Tab-separated table of C-alpha atoms in Angstrom:
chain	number	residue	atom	x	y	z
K	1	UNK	CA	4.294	19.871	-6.865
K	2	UNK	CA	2.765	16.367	-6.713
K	3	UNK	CA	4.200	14.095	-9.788
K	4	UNK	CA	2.098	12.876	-12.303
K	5	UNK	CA	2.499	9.089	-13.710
K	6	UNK	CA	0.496	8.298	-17.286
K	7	UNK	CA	-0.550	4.658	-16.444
K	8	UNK	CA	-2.229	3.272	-19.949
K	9	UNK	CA	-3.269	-0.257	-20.491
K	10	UNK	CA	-7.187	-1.310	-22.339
K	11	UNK	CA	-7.893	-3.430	-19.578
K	12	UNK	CA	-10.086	-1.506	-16.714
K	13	UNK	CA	-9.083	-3.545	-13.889
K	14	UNK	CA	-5.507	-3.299	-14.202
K	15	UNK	CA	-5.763	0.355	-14.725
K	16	UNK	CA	-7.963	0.669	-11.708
K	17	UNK	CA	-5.402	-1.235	-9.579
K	18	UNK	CA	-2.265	0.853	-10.646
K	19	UNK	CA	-4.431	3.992	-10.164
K	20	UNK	CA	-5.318	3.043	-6.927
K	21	UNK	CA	-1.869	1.792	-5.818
K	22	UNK	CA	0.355	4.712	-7.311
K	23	UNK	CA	-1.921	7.137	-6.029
K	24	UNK	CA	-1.634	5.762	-2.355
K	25	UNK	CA	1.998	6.059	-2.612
K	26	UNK	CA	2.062	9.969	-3.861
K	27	UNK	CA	1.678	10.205	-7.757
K	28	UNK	CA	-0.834	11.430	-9.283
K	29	UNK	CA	-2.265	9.111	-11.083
K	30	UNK	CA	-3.694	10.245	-15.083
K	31	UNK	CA	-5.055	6.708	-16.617
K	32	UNK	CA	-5.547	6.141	-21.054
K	33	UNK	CA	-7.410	2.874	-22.685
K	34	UNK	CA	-5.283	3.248	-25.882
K	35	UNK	CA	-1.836	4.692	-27.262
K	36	UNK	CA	-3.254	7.416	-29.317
K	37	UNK	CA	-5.224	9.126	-25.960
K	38	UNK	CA	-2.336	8.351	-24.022
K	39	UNK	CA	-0.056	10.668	-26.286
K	40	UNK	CA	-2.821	12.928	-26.263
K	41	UNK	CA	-2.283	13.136	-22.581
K	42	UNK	CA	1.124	13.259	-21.976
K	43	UNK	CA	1.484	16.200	-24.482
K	44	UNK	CA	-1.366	17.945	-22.766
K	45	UNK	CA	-0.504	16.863	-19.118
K	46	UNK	CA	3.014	16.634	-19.161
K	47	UNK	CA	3.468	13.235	-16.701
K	48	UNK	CA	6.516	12.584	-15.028
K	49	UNK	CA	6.461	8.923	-16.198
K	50	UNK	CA	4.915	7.043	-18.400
K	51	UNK	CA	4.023	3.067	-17.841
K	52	UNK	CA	2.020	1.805	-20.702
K	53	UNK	CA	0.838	-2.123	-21.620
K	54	UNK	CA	2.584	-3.329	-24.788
K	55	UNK	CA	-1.206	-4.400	-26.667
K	56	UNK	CA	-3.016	-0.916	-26.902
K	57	UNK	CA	-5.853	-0.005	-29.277
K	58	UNK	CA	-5.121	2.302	-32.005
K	59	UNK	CA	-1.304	2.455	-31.488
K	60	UNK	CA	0.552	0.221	-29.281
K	61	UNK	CA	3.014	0.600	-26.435
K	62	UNK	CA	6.189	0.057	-28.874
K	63	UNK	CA	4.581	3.242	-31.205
K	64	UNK	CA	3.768	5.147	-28.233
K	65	UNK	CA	7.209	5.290	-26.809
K	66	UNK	CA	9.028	6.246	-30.129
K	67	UNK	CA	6.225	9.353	-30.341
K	68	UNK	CA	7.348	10.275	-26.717
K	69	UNK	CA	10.929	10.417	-28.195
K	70	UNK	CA	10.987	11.437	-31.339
K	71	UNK	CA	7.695	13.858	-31.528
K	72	UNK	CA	7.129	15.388	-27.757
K	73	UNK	CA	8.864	17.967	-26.253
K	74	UNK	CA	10.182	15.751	-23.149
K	75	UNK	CA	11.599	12.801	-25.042
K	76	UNK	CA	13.908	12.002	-21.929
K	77	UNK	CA	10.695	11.101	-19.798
K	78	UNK	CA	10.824	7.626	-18.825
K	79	UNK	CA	8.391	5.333	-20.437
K	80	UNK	CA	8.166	1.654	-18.834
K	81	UNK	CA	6.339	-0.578	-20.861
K	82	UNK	CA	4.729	-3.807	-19.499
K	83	UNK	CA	3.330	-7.125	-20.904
K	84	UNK	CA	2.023	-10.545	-20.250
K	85	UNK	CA	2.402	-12.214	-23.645
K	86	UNK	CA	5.987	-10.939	-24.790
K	87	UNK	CA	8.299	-12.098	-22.446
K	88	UNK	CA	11.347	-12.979	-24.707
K	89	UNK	CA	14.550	-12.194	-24.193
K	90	UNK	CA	14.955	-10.578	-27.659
K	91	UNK	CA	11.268	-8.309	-27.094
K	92	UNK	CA	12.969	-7.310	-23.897
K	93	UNK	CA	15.690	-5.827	-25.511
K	94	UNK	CA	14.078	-4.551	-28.193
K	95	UNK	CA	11.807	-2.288	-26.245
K	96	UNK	CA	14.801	-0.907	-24.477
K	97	UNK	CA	17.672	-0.508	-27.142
K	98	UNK	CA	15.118	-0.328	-30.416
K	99	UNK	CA	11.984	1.880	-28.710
K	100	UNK	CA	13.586	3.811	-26.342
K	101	UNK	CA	11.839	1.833	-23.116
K	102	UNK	CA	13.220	2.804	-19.804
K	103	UNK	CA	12.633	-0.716	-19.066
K	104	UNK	CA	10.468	-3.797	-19.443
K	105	UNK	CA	8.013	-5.154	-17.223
K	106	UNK	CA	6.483	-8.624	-16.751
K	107	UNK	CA	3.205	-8.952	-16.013
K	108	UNK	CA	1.519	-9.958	-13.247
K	109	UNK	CA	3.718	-6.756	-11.707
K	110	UNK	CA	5.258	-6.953	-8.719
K	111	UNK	CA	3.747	-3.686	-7.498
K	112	UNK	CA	6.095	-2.857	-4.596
K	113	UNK	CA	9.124	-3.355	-7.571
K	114	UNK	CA	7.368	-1.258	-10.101
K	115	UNK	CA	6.994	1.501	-7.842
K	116	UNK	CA	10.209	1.518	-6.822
K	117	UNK	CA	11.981	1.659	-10.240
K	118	UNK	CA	10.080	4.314	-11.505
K	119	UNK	CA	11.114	5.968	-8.725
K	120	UNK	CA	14.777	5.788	-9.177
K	121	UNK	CA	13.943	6.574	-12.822
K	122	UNK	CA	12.834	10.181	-11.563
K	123	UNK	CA	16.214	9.738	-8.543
K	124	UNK	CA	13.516	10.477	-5.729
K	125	UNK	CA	12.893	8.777	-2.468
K	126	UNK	CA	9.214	7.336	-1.401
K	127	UNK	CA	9.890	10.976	0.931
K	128	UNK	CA	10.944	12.604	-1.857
K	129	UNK	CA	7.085	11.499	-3.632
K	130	UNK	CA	5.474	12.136	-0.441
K	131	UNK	CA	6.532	15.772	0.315
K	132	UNK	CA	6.020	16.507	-3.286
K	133	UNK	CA	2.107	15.260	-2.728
K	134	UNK	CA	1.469	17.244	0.522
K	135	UNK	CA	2.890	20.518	-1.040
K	136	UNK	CA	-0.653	20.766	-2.962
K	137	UNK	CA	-4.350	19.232	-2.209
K	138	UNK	CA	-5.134	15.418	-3.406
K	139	UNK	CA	-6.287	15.827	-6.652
K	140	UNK	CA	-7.206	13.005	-8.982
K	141	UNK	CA	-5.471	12.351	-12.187
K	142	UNK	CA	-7.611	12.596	-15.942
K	143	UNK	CA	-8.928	9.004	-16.381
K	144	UNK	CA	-10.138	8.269	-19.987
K	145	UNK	CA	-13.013	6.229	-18.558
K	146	UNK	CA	-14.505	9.113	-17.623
K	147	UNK	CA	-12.469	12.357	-18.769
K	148	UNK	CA	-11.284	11.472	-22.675
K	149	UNK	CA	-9.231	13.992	-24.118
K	150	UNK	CA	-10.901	15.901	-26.830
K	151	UNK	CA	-9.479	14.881	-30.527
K	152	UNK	CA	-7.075	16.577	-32.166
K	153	UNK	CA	-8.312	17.361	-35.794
K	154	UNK	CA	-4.841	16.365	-37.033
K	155	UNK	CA	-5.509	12.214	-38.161
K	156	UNK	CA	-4.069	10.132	-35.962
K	157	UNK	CA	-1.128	7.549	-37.163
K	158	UNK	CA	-2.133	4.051	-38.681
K	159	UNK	CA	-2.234	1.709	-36.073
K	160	UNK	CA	0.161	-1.082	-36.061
K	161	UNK	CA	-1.153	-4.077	-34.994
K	162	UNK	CA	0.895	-7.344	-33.490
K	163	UNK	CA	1.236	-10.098	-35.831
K	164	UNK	CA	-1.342	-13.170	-35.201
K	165	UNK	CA	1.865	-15.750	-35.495
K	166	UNK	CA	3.437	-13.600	-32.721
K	167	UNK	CA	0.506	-13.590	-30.379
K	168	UNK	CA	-2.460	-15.422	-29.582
K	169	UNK	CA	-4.986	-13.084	-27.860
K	170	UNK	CA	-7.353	-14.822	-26.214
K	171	UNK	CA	-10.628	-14.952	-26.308
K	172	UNK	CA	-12.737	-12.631	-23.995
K	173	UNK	CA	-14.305	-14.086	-20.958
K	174	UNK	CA	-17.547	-13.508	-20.254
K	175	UNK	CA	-19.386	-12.678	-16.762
K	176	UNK	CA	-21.990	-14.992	-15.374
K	177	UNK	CA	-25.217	-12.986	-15.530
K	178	UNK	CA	-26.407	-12.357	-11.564
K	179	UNK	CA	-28.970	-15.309	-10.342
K	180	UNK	CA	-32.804	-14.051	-10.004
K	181	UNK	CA	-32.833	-15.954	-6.791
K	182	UNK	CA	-29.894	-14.007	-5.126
K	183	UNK	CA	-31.580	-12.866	-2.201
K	184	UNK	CA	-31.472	-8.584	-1.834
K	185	UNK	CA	-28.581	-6.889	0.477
K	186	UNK	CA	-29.747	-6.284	4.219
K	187	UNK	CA	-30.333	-2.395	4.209
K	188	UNK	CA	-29.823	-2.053	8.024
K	189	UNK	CA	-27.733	0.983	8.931
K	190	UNK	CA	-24.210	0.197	10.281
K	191	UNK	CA	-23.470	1.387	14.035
K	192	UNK	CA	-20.697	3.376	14.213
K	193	UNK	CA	-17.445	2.048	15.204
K	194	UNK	CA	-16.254	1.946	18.849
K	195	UNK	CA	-13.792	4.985	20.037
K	196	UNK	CA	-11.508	3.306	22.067
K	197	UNK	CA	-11.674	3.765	25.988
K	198	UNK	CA	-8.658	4.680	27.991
K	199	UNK	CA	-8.612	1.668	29.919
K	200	UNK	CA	-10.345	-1.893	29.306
K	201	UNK	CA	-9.404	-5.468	29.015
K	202	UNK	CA	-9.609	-7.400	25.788
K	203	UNK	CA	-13.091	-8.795	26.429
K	204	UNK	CA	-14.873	-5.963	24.238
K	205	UNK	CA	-11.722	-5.019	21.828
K	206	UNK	CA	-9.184	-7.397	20.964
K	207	UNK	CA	-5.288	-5.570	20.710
K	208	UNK	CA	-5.431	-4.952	17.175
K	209	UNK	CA	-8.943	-3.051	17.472
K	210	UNK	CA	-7.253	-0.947	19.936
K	211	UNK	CA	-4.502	-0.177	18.358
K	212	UNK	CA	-6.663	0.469	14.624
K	213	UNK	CA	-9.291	2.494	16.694
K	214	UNK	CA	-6.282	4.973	17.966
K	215	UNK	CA	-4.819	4.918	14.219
K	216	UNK	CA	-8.287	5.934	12.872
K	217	UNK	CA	-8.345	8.867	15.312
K	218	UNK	CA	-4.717	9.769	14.668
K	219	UNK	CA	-4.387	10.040	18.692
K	220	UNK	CA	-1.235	10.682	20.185
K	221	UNK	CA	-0.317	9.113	23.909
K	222	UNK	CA	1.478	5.555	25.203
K	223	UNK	CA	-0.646	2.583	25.508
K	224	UNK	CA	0.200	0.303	28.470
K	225	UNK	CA	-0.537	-3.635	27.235
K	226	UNK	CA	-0.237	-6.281	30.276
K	227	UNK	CA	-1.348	-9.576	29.804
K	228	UNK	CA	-0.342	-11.518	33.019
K	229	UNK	CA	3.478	-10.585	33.697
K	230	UNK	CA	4.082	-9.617	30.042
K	231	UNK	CA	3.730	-5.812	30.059
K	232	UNK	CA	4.157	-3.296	26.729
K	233	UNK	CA	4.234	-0.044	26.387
K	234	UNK	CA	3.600	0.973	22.843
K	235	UNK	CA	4.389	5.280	21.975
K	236	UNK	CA	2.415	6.658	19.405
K	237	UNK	CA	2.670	9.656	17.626
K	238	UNK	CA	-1.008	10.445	15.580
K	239	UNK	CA	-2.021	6.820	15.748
K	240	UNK	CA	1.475	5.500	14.248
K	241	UNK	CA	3.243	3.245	16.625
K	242	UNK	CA	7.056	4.241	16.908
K	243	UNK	CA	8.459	2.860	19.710
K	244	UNK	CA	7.237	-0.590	21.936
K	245	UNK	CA	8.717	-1.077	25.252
K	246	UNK	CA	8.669	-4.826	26.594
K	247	UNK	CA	9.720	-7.224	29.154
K	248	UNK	CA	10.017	-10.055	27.276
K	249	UNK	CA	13.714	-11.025	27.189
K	250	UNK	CA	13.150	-13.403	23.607
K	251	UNK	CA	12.029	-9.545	22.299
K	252	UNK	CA	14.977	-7.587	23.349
K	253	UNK	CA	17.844	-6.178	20.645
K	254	UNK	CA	20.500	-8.626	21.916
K	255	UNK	CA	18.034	-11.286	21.419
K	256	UNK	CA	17.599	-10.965	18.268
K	257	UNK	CA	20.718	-10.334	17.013
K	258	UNK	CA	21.789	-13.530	18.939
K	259	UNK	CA	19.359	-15.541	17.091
K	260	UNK	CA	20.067	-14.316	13.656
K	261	UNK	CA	23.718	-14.769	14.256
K	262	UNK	CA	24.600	-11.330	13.662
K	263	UNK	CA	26.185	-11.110	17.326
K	264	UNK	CA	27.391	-13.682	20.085
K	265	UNK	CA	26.315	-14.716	23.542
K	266	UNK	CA	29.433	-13.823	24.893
K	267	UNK	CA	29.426	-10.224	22.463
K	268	UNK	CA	26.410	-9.857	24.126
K	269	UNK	CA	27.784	-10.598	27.436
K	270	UNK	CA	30.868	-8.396	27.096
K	271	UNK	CA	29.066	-5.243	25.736
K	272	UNK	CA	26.551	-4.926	28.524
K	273	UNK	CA	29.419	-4.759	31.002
K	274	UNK	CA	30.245	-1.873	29.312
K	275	UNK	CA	26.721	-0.121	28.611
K	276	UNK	CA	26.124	-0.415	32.522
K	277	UNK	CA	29.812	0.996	33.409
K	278	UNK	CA	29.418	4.082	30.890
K	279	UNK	CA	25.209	4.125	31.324
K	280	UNK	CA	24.370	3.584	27.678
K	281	UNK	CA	22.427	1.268	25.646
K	282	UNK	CA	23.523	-1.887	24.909
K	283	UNK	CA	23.281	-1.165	21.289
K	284	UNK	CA	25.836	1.574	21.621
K	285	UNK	CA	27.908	-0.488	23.988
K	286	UNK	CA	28.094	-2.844	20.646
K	287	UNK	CA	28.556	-0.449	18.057
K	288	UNK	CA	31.309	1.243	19.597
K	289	UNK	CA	32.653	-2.084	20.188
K	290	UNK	CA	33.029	-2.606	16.351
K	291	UNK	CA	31.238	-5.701	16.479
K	292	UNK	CA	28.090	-4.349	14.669
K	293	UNK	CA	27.612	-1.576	12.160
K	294	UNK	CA	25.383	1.663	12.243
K	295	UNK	CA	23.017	0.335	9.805
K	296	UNK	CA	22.502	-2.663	11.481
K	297	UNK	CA	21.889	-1.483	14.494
K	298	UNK	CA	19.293	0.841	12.631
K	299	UNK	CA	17.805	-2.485	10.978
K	300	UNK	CA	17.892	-3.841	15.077
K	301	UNK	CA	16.252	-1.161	16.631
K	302	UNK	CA	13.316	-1.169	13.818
K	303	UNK	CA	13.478	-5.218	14.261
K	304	UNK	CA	12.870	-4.925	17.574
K	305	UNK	CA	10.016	-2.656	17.794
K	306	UNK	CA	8.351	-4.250	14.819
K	307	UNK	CA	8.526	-7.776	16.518
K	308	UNK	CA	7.051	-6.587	19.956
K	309	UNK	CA	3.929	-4.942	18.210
K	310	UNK	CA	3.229	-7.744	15.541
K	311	UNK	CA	3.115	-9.668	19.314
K	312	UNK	CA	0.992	-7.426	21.216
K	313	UNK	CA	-1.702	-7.330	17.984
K	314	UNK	CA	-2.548	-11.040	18.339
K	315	UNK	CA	-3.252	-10.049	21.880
K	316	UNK	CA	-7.111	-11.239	22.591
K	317	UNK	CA	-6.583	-11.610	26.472
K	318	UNK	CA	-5.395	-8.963	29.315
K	319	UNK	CA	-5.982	-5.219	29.429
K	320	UNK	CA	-4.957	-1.897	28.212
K	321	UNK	CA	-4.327	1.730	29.572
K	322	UNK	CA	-3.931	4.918	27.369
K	323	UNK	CA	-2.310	7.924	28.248
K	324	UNK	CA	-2.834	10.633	25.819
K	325	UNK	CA	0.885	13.228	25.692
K	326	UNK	CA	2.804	14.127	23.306
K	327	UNK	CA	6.143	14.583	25.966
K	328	UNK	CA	7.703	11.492	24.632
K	329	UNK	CA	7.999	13.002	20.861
K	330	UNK	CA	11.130	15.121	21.610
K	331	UNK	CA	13.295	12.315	22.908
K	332	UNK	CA	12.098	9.287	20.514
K	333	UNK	CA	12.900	9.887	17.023
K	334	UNK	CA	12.039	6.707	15.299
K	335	UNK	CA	10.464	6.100	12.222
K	336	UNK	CA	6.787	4.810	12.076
K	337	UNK	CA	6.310	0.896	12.769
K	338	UNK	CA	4.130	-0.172	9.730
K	339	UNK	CA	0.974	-0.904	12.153
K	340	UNK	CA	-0.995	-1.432	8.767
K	341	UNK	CA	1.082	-3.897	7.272
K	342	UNK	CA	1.207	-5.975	10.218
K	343	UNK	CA	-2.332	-5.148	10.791
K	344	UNK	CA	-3.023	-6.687	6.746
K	345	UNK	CA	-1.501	-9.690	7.276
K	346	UNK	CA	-3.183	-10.670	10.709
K	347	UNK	CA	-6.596	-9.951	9.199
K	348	UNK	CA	-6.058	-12.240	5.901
K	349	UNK	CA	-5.327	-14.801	8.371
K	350	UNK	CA	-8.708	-14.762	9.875
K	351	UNK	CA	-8.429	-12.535	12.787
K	352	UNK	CA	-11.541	-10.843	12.958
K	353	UNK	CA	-13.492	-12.720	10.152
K	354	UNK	CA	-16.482	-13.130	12.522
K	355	UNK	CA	-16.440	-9.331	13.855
K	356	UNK	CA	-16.747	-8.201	9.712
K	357	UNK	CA	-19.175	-11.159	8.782
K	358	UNK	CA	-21.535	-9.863	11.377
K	359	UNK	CA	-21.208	-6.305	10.491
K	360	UNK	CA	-21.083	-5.946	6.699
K	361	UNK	CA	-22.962	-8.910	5.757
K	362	UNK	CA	-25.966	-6.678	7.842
K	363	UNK	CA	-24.812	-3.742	5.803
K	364	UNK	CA	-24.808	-4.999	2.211
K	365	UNK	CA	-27.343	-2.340	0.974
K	366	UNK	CA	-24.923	0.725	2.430
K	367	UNK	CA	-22.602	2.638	0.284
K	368	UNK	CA	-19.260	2.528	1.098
K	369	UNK	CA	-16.495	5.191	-0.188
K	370	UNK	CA	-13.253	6.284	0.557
K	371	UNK	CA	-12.306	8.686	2.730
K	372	UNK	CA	-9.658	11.121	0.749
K	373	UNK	CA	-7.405	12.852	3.351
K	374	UNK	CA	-6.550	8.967	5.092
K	375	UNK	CA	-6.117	7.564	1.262
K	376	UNK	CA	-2.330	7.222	1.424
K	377	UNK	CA	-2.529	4.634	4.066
K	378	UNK	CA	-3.416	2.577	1.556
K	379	UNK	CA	-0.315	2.836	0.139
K	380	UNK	CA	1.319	1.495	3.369
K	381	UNK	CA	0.328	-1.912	2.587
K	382	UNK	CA	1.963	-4.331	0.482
K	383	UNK	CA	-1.059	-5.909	-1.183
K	384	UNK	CA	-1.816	-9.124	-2.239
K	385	UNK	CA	-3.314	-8.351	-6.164
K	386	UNK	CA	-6.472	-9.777	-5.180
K	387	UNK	CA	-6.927	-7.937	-2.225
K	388	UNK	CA	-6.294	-4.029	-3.842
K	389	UNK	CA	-8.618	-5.004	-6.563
K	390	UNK	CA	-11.187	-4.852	-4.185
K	391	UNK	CA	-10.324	-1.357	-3.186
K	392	UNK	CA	-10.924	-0.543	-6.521
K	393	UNK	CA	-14.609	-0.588	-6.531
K	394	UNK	CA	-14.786	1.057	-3.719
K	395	UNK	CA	-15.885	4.565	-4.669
K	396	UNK	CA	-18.740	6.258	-2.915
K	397	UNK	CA	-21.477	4.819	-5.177
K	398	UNK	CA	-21.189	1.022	-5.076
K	399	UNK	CA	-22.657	-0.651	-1.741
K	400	UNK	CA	-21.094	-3.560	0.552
K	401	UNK	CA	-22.831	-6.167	-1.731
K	402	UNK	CA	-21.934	-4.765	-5.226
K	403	UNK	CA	-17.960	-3.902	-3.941
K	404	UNK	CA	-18.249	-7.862	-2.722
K	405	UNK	CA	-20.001	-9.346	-6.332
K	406	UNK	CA	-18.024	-7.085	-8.723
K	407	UNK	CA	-14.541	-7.905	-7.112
K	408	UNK	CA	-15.270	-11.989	-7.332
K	409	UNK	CA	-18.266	-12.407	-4.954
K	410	UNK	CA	-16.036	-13.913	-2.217
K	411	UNK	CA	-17.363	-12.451	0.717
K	412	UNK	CA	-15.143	-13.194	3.277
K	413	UNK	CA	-12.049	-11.724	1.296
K	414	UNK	CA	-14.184	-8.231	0.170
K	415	UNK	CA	-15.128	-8.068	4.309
K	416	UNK	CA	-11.272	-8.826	5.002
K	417	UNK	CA	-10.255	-5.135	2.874
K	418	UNK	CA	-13.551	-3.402	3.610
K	419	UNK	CA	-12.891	-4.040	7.693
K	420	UNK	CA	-9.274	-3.348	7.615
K	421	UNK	CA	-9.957	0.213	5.898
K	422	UNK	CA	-12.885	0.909	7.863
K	423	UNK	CA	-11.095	0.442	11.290
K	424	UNK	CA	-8.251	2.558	9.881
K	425	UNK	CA	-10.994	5.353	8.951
K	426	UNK	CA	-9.364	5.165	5.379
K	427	UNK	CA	-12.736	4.146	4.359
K	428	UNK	CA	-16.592	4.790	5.628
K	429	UNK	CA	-19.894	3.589	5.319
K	430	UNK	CA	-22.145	6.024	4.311
């Protein structure tokens, strides 16, 4: 059964962006504006885990997490509360050793951090979360922005509000009303995207296209790269990479062990006299040498996979050949190469900012939404704050231009996510 995580906080954003990011990764996600519907919730839902924003309307985090222990029926649930204006040493431990916190976060969050600590808090792995989520259908979690829970007619607690002296809220910004002159979205309709070919140069897709377009269609087969004498042969199992082939010496195991110091030239030199003598990889030929370790060998053989594609998806020039078969899957058990991760962080840096300007800035009037079997790819990207915030508005009602203006109005950034997720078919324009 999928695990449920209580994420409460009175700002909408920051409950939108936890949503969104905790979901991608497995939980489901139940969201509360203040501490009174939160305990509302978790005695109604029964959540897993509990992260909650210190400043909450009607009762705050503090309150919240002594009514989880003293008053529920699952006081050991762990409760991680959060804040951006208490950050003293002494608040830190009080929330812990006086309120019964699991622990205190510091916002902004380090997402990736949080995730992982509420994790060990329930002593599961990210597979652990994951299995969990595919033994039942996607489902999303109670939100109070649109789902309150009904009131109990029991009156609830007397709030206790934070001392002025200890806090200085500040005042509330206000949003720029929308100029009269801002010229109305193009409504043309969107083509749809390219299926990729089994064999074409770079002219028409560049690498990373390629490599997105057979992610989005979860195909299975090897993809032969060549650009001049450099040739790659990339194995992928439903559109995950697992496995890249190269000849490019500087890209080999030994290579980069020898440049991070971990082995040396002659180590190197030594062991492959051995992995030709007893026909074995020269990995093997240095762990059974003792001069490396299984896990780092592990850490290696990922390494070296991981730096071959991040390569290959820069690759705007040569040509491609895919072979769709699945015979390779029975003799290469790797784990997946995190294609959209690599993928992220070539597109903030520009990569196909003209491709996305010329198609969405043509489709501002189109609705885009998510699509919901592909949303846990989204969790497969370590995410700039910024960047998942704009993932957030996308819902299946708001259009190009509205996802771009509500998130900030910087177009090329909204484009950046919107292309990225579109290409992976986690998104679609409808």
């Amino acid at each position: 059964m999928a695990k449920k995580l209580l994420v409460v906080d009175d700002e909408k954003n920051i409950r939108g962006i936890l949503k969104e990011f905790m979901g991608a990764k497995g939980f489901q996600v139940l969201t509360s504006r203040d501490g009174n519907e939160a305990f509302e919730m978790f005695e109604a839902h029964s959540p897993d885990a509990v992260l909650a924003d210190v400043l909450l309307p009607h009762l705050n985090g503090f309150q919240l997490c002594r009514r989880i222990r003293s008053e529920s029926d699952r006081p050991d649930t762990p409760v991680f509360l959060m804040s951006a204006l208490y950050k003293t040493n002494k608040i830190q431990a009080e929330a812990k050793f006086k309120h019964g916190a699991t622990d205190y976060l510091l916002k902004p969050l380090d997402l990736s951090s949080t995730f992982k600590k509420i994790l060990r808090s329930l002593d599961m792995s990210e597979e652990d979360l994951r299995r969990a989520a595919d033994e039942e259908p996607y489902q999303d979690g109670p939100d109070s922005d649109f789902n309150p829970p009904p009131t109990k007619s029991a009156p609830p607690p007397a709030p206790v509000e934070p001392s002025p002296a200890e806090v200085k809220v500040p005042e509330p910004e206000t949003e720029p009303a929308a100029s009269e002159s801002e010229p109305a979205p193009s409504s043309e309709s969107p083509e749809a995207l390219p299926d990729v070919p089994n064999a074409a140069d770079f002219s028409g897709l560049s690498a990373l296209q390629v490599f997105l377009g057979l992610y989005r269609g979860q195909r299975t087969g090897v993809i032969k790269t060549t650009q001049g004498e450099i040739v790659k042969k990339t194995y992928v199992a439903q559109g995950v990479p697992v496995y890249v082939a190269s000849t490019r010496p500087e890209e080999s195991l030994p290579a980069l062990m020898v440049k991070d110091g971990v082995v040396t030239e002659e180590q190197v030199k030594q062991a492959l006299v051995d992995a030709k003598e007893n026909h074995e990889g020269i990995g093997r030929a240095l762990l059974e040498k003792g001069v490396i370790t299984r896990e780092v060998l592990s850490q290696y053989l990922l390494k070296e996979s991981e730096r071959r594609l991040e390569d290959v998806l820069h690759w705007r020039e040569g040509s491609f050949q895919f072979a769709d078969t699945d015979a390779f899957l029975a003799k290469i058990k790797r784990p997946p190469l995190p294609l959209l991760e690599l993928a992220y962080q070539h597109t903030r840096n520009g990569a196909l900012d003209e491709l996305f300007e010329r198609r969405y800035a043509r489709a501002g009037a189109t609705v885009v939404a998510k699509v919901p079997e592909r949303l846990p790819a989204i969790g497969e990207i370590d995410w700039d704050t910024k960047d998942l915030m704009i993932t957030t508005h996308i819902d299946g009602q708001r259009t190009v231009e509205e996802v771009v203006r509500e998130s900030g109005g910087d177009s090329t950034t909204a484009y950046r996510t919107i292309g990225l997720l579109e290409w992976a078919g986690v998104v679609r324009l409808a």
